[in-house]
Short mmCIF file of C-alpha atoms (C1' of nucleotides) in Angstrom, two decimals:
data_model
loop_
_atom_site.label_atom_id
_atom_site.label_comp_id
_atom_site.label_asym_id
_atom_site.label_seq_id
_atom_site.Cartn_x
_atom_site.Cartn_y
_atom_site.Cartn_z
CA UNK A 1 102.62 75.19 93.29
CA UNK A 2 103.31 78.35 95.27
CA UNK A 3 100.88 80.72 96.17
CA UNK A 4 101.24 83.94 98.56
CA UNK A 5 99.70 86.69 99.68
CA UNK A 6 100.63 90.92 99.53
CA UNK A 7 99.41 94.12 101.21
CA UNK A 8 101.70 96.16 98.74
CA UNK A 9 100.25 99.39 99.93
CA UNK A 10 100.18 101.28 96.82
CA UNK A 11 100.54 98.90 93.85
CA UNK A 12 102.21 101.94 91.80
CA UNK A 13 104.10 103.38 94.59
CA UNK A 14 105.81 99.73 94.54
CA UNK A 15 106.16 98.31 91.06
CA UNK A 16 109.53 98.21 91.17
CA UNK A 17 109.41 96.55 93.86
CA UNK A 18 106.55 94.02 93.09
CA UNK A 19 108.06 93.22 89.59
CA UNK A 20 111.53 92.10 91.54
CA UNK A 21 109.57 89.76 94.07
CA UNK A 22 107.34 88.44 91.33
CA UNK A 23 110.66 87.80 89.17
CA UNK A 24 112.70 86.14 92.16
CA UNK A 25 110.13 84.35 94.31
CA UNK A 26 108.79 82.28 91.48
CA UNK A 27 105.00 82.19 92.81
CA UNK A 28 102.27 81.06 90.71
CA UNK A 29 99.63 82.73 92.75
CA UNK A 30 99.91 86.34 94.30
CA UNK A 31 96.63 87.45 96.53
CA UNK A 32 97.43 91.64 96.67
CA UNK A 33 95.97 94.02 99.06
CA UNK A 34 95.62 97.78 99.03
CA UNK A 35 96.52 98.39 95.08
CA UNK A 36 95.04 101.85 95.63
CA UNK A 37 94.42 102.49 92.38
CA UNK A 38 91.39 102.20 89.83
CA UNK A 39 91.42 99.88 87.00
CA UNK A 40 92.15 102.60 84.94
CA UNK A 41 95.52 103.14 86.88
CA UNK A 42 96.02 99.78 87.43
CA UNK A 43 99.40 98.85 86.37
CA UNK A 44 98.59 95.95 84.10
CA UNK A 45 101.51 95.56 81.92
CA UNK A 46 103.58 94.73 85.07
CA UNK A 47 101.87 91.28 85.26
CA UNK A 48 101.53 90.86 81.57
CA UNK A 49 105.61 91.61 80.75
CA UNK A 50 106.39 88.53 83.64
CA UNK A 51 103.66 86.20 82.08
CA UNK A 52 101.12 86.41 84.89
CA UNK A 53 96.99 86.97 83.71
CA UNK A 54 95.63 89.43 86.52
CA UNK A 55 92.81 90.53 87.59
CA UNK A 56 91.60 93.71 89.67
CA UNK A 57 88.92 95.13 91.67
CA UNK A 58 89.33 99.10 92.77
CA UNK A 59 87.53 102.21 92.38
CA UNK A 60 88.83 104.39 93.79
CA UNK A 61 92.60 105.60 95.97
CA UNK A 62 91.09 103.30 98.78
CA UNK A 63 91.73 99.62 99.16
CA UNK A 64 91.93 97.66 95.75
CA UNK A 65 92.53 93.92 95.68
CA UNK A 66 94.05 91.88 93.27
CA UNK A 67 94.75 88.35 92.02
CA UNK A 68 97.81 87.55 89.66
CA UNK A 69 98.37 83.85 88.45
CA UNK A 70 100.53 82.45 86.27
CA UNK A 71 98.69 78.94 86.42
CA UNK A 72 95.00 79.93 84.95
CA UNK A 73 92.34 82.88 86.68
CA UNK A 74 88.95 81.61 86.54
CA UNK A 75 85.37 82.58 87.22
CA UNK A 76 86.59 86.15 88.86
CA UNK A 77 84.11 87.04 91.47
CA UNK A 78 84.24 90.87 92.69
CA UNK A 79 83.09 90.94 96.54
CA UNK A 80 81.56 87.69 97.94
CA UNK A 81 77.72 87.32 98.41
CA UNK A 82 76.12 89.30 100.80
CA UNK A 83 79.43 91.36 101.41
CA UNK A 84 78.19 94.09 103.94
CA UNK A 85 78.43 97.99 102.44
CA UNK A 86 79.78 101.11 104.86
CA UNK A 87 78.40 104.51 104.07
CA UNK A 88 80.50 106.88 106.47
CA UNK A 89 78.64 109.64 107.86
CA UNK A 90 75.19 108.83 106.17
CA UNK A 91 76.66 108.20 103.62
CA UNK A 92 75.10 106.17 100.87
CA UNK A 93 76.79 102.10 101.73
CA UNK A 94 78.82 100.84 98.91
CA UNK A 95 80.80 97.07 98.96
CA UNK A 96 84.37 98.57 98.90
CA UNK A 97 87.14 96.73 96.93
CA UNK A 98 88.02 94.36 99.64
CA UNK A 99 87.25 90.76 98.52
CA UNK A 100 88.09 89.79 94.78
CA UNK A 101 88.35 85.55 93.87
CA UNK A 102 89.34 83.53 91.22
CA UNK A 103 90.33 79.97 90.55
CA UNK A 104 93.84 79.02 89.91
CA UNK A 105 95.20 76.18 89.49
CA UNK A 106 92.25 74.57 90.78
CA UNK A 107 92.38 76.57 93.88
CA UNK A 108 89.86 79.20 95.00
CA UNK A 109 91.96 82.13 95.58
CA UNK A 110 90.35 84.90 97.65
CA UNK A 111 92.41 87.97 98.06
CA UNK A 112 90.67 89.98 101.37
CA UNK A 113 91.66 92.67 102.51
CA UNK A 114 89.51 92.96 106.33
CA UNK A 115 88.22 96.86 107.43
CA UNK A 116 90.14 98.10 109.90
CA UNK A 117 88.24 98.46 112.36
CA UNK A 118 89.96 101.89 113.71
CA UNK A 119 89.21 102.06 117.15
CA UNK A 120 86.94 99.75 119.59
CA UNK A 121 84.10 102.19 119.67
CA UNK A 122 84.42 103.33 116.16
CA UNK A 123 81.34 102.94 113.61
CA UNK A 124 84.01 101.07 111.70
CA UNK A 125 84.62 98.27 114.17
CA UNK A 126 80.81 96.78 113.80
CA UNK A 127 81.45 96.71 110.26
CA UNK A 128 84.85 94.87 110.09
CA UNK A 129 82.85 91.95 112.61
CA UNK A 130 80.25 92.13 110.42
CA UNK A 131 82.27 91.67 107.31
CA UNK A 132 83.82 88.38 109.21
CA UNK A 133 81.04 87.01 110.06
CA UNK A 134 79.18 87.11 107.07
CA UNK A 135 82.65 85.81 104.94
CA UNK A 136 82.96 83.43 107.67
CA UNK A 137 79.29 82.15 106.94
CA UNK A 138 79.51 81.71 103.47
CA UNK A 139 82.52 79.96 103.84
CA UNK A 140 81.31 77.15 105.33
CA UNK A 141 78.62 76.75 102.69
CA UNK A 142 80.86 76.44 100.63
CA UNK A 143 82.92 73.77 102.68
CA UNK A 144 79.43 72.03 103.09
CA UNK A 145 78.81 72.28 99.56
CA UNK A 146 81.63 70.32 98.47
CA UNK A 147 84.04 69.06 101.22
CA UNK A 148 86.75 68.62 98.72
CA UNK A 149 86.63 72.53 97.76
CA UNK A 150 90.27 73.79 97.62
CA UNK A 151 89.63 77.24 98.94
CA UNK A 152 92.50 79.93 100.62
CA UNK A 153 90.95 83.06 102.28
CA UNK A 154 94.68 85.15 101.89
CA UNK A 155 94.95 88.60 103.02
CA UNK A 156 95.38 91.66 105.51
CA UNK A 157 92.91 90.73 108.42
CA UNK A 158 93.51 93.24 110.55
CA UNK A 159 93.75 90.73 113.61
CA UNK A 160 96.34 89.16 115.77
CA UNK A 161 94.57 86.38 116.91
CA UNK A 162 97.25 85.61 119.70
CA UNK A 163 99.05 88.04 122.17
CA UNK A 164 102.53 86.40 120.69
CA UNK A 165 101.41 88.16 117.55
CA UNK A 166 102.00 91.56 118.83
CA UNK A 167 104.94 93.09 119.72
CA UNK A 168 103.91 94.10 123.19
CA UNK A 169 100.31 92.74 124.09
CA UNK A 170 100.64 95.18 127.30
CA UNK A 171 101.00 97.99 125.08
CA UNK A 172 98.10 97.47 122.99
CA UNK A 173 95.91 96.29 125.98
CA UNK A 174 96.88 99.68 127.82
CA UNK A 175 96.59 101.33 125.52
CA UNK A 176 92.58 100.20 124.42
CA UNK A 177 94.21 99.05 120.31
CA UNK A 178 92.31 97.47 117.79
CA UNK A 179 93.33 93.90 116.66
CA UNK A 180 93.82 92.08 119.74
CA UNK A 181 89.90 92.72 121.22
CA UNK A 182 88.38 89.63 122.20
CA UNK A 183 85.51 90.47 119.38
CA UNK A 184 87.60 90.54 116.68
CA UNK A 185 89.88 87.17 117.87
CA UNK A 186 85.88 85.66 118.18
CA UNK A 187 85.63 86.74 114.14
CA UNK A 188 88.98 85.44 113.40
CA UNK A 189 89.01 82.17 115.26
CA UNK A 190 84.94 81.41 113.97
CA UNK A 191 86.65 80.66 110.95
CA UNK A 192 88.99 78.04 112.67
CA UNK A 193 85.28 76.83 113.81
CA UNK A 194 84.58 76.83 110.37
CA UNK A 195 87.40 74.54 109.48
CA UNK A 196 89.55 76.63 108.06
CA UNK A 197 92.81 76.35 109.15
CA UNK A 198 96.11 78.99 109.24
CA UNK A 199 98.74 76.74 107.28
CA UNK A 200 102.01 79.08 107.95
CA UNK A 201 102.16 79.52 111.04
CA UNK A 202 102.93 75.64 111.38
CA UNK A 203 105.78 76.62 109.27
CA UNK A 204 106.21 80.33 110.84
CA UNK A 205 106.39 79.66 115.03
CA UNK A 206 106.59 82.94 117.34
CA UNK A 207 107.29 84.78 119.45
CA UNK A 208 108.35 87.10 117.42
CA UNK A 209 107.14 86.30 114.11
CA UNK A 210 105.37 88.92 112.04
CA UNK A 211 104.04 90.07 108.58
CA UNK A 212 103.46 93.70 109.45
CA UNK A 213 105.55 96.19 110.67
CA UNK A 214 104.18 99.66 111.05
CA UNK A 215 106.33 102.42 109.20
CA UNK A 216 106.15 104.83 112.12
CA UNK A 217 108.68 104.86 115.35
CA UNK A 218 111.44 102.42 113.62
CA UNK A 219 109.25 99.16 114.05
CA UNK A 220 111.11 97.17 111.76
CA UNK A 221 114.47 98.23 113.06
CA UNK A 222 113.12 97.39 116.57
CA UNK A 223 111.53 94.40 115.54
CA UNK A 224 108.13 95.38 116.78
CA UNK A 225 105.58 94.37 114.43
CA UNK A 226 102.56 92.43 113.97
CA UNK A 227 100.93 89.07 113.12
CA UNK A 228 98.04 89.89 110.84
CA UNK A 229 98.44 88.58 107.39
CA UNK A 230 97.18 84.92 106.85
CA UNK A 231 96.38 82.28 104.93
CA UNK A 232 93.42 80.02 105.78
CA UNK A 233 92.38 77.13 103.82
CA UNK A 234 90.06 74.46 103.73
CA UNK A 235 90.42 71.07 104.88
CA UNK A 236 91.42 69.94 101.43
CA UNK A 237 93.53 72.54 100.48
CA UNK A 238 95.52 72.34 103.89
CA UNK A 239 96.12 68.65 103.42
CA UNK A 240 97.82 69.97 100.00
CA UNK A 241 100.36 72.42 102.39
CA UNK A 242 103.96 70.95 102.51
CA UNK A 243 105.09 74.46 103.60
CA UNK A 244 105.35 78.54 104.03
CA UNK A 245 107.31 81.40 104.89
CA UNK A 246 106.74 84.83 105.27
CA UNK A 247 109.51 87.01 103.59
CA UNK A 248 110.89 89.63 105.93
CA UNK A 249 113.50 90.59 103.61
CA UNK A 250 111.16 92.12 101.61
CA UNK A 251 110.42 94.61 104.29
CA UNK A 252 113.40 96.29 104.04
CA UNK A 253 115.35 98.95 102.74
CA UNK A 254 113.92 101.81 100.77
CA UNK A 255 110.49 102.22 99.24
CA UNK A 256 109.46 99.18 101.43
CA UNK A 257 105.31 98.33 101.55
CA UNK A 258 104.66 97.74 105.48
CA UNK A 259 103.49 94.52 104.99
CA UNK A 260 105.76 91.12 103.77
CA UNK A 261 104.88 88.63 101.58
CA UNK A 262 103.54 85.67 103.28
CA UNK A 263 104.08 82.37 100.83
CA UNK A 264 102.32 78.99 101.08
CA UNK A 265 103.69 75.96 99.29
CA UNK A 266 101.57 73.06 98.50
CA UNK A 267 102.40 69.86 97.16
"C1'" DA B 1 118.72 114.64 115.44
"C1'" DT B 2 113.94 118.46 120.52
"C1'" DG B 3 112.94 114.71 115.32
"C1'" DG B 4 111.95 110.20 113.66
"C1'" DT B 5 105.89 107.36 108.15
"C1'" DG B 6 104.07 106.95 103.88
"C1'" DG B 7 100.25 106.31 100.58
"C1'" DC B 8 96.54 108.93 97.93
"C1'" DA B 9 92.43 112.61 94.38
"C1'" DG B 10 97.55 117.13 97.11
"C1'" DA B 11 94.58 118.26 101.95
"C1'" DG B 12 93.10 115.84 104.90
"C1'" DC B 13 92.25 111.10 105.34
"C1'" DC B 14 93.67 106.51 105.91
"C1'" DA B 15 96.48 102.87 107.75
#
DNA sequence: ATGGTGGCAGAGCCA
């Protein structure tokens, strides 16, 4: 079984695109991130015409997660328990469409796509901690729960938890960036704490090795990009893992999302 | 090449 994980970045903007990697990378499982669409946009068909069930939670043109399966989607869960809400500017809070699960194959898929936390002194950052934290938490009850759960966290997190995951750690320390602060490597790596364990990067060594390549000042061309997109899974899902890749092919060319597809194979 | 991102509710906002 193969299962991966997507920030697509506009699921309409790329159906072309998403409907040639479905076709040629023969997952059963794809975790996507930033759909940006409502259901009622939500290109549905796409999954249906390539014999993958799907299911979606967006509502509105921010964020959107997704889970398409070709091996069963089961028990669909829309945010996880206690997800914390952001209201911006006094806003009334609202759970935005960042965490959507369902069971596949026997696994518990959770497609997450982590707040960006903006800037370190941003209202924003507090939130994306939070958001950890309280994930992070529930995870292990679940872990306690039943220690033979088969559970992936996949997604965007918005975190490089090492400085090899950034393309110049200097840069981003001069230049006060979000993703490498200690306080959000403490969220990431609680989950580690957690038990929860990244399976590709085994697979996927640095330097150098990245899922994220932002579109501005040729990156990708330059090869400066970003570790950020990851798979964690529980102990007895990450005893399953026999090996991963992230696809950097699929950054390229024209009508690119920003993001690769990071795969997980289990045995 | 004095520019050089790309989504979205089409104008700012978000990443």
């Amino acid at each position: 079984m193969k299962i991966a994980t997507w920030n697509v970045n506009s699921l309409r903007a790329r159906a072309d695109r998403v409907e040639d990697w479905l076709r040629r990378s023969d997952v059963d499982v794809l975790a996507i991130q930033e759909t940006k669409c409502k259901d009622e946009n939500f290109p549905w068909e796409l999954f249906e015409n390539n014999d993958y069930e799907v299911a979606h939670f967006g509502f509105s043109q921010w964020n959107g997660v997704a889970i398409a399966s070709r091996v069963g989607l089961d028990d669909v869960e829309r945010t996880f328990e206690g997800q914390p809400a952001f209201g911006k500017g006094g806003k009334d809070p609202v759970q935005e469409a960042r965490a959507i699960a369902a069971t596949c194959g026997g696994v518990r898929i959770w497609s997450l796509y982590v707040p960006n936390g903006r800037a370190l002194a941003d209202e924003h950052m507090p939130y994306k901690l939070s958001w950890l934290d309280t994930l992070n938490k529930l995870a292990g009850q679940w872990i306690t729960e039943n220690p033979e759960a088969q559970i992936a966290l996949m997604g965007d997190w918005n975190i490089a938890p090492l400085d090899e995951d950034v393309w110049d750690i200097d840069f981003f320390r001069d230049n006060g960036m979000t993703h490498v602060s200690a306080p959000e490597r403490d969220a990431f790596n609680a989950f580690l704490e957690t038990r929860f364990t990244d399976v590709v990067r085994p697979y996927t060594p640095g330097p150098k090795t990245y899922t994220y390549w932002d579109y501005t000042q040729l990156r990708f061309p330059k090869g400066e990009g970003m570790r950020i997109d990851f798979t964690l899974a529980s102990p007895a899902l990450a005893a399953r893992v026999t090996g991963a890749s992230i696809d950097r092919e699929e950054r390229k060319g024209k009508g690119a999302s920003d993001h690769a597809p990071v795969i997980v194979e289990l045995g």
